[in-house]
Coordinates of C-alpha atoms in Angstrom, one line a residue:
M1 CA 22.5 -4.7 -5.1
N2 CA 22.6 -1.3 -6.7
T3 CA 22.3 2.0 -4.8
Q4 CA 18.6 2.4 -5.8
D5 CA 17.8 -1.1 -4.4
H6 CA 19.5 -0.3 -1.2
S7 CA 17.7 3.1 -0.9
V8 CA 14.3 1.3 -1.4
L9 CA 15.1 -1.3 1.2
S10 CA 16.3 1.2 3.7
S11 CA 13.2 3.4 3.0
L12 CA 10.8 0.6 3.7
R13 CA 12.5 -1.2 6.5
G14 CA 10.4 -0.8 9.7
K15 CA 7.6 0.9 7.8
S16 CA 3.9 0.0 7.8
I17 CA 2.1 -0.5 4.4
A18 CA -1.6 -0.6 3.8
I19 CA -2.7 -2.4 0.6
F20 CA -6.2 -2.0 -0.6
G21 CA -8.1 -4.0 -3.2
G22 CA -8.2 -7.5 -4.7
E23 CA -8.5 -10.9 -3.1
P24 CA -6.5 -11.9 -0.1
R25 CA -2.9 -12.8 -1.1
E26 CA -1.3 -14.1 2.1
P27 CA 1.9 -15.5 0.5
A28 CA 2.4 -12.2 -1.4
R29 CA 1.8 -10.2 1.7
L30 CA 4.3 -12.3 3.7
R31 CA 6.9 -11.9 0.9
L32 CA 6.6 -8.1 1.2
E33 CA 7.2 -8.3 4.9
Q34 CA 10.1 -10.7 4.7
E35 CA 12.0 -9.1 1.8
L36 CA 11.4 -5.5 2.7
G37 CA 11.5 -5.7 6.5
C38 CA 8.1 -3.9 6.8
R39 CA 4.7 -4.6 8.1
A40 CA 2.0 -5.1 5.3
I41 CA -1.7 -5.1 6.0
H42 CA -4.0 -6.1 3.2
F43 CA -7.6 -4.7 3.1
A44 CA -9.2 -7.0 0.5
S45 CA -12.1 -5.8 -1.6
R46 CA -13.8 -6.6 -4.9
E47 CA -15.8 -4.6 -7.4
S48 CA -18.9 -6.3 -6.0
D49 CA -18.4 -4.7 -2.6
A50 CA -20.9 -1.9 -2.3
S51 CA -19.4 0.5 0.2
A52 CA -16.0 1.9 1.0
R53 CA -17.1 1.9 4.7
R54 CA -15.5 -1.5 5.0
F55 CA -12.2 0.4 5.2
A56 CA -13.3 2.5 8.1
R57 CA -10.9 0.7 10.5
F58 CA -8.0 2.0 8.2
E59 CA -8.8 5.5 9.6
H60 CA -7.8 4.4 13.1
Q61 CA -4.5 2.7 12.2
F62 CA -1.2 4.3 11.3
F63 CA 0.6 3.6 8.0
D64 CA 3.6 5.0 6.3
L65 CA 2.5 4.1 2.7
V66 CA -0.9 3.4 1.2
V67 CA -1.1 1.2 -2.0
W68 CA -4.3 0.8 -4.0
I69 CA -4.7 -2.1 -6.5
W70 CA -6.5 -0.4 -9.4
G71 CA -9.0 -2.5 -11.2
C72 CA -9.6 -4.9 -8.4
S73 CA -12.1 -2.9 -6.5
R74 CA -14.5 0.0 -7.1
T75 CA -13.2 3.3 -8.1
A76 CA -15.1 4.8 -5.1
H77 CA -13.0 2.6 -2.8
G78 CA -9.8 4.0 -4.3
D79 CA -11.1 7.5 -4.0
Y80 CA -12.0 6.9 -0.4
V81 CA -8.6 5.5 0.4
R82 CA -6.7 8.2 -1.6
D83 CA -8.6 11.0 0.2
A84 CA -8.0 9.4 3.6
A85 CA -4.2 9.1 2.8
R86 CA -4.1 12.7 1.7
R87 CA -5.8 14.0 4.8
R88 CA -3.3 12.1 6.9
G89 CA -0.2 13.0 4.8
I90 CA 0.5 9.4 3.8
P91 CA 2.2 8.7 0.4
F92 CA -0.3 7.0 -1.9
L93 CA 0.6 4.6 -4.7
V94 CA -1.6 3.0 -7.4
V95 CA -0.6 -0.3 -8.9
R96 CA -2.4 -2.8 -11.2
S97 CA -1.8 -6.0 -9.2
F98 CA -0.6 -7.1 -5.7
P99 CA 2.9 -5.7 -5.5
H100 CA 6.0 -7.9 -5.6
P101 CA 8.8 -6.4 -3.4
N102 CA 10.9 -5.6 -6.5
R103 CA 8.0 -4.0 -8.4
L104 CA 6.9 -2.0 -5.3
G105 CA 10.4 -0.6 -4.9
Q106 CA 10.6 0.3 -8.6
E107 CA 7.3 2.0 -8.5
L108 CA 8.3 4.0 -5.5
A109 CA 11.5 5.1 -7.1
N110 CA 9.8 5.9 -10.5
R111 CA 7.2 8.1 -8.8
H112 CA 9.7 9.8 -6.5
L113 CA 8.1 8.6 -3.3
L114 CA 11.2 7.5 -1.5
G115 CA 11.7 10.9 -0.1
A116 CA 8.1 11.1 1.1
L117 CA 8.6 7.8 2.9
A118 CA 11.6 9.2 4.7
L119 CA 9.4 12.0 6.1
V120 CA 6.7 9.6 7.4
G121 CA 7.1 8.2 11.0
G122 CA 7.9 4.5 11.0
A123 CA 5.9 1.5 12.0
R124 CA 3.7 1.9 15.0

């Protein structure tokens, strides 16, 4: 394990991640939790879903990272989630598919979000 891998693991351990978009992927969600030591909640949605209001319960939960799966839901859904994350000071990451633990770590490192995760509070 290199230093970057260790940094990603320590940055995500005990954190809470909200993932928005796409179909339910329970095995992939569980893999994130097991390999990264975090809590991952998936808010499934499709392009055919009319309203972003389906994510209203997100507003009342606490997360350390918000991930939006681009192309698997309406752009308005992503805008809603991004704006809500910004208002709450939560790091926001856009990906093309449900994130694999290694890919999620790489994206966080590439976009320099590891420091932002360190500033956010921990799983609640």
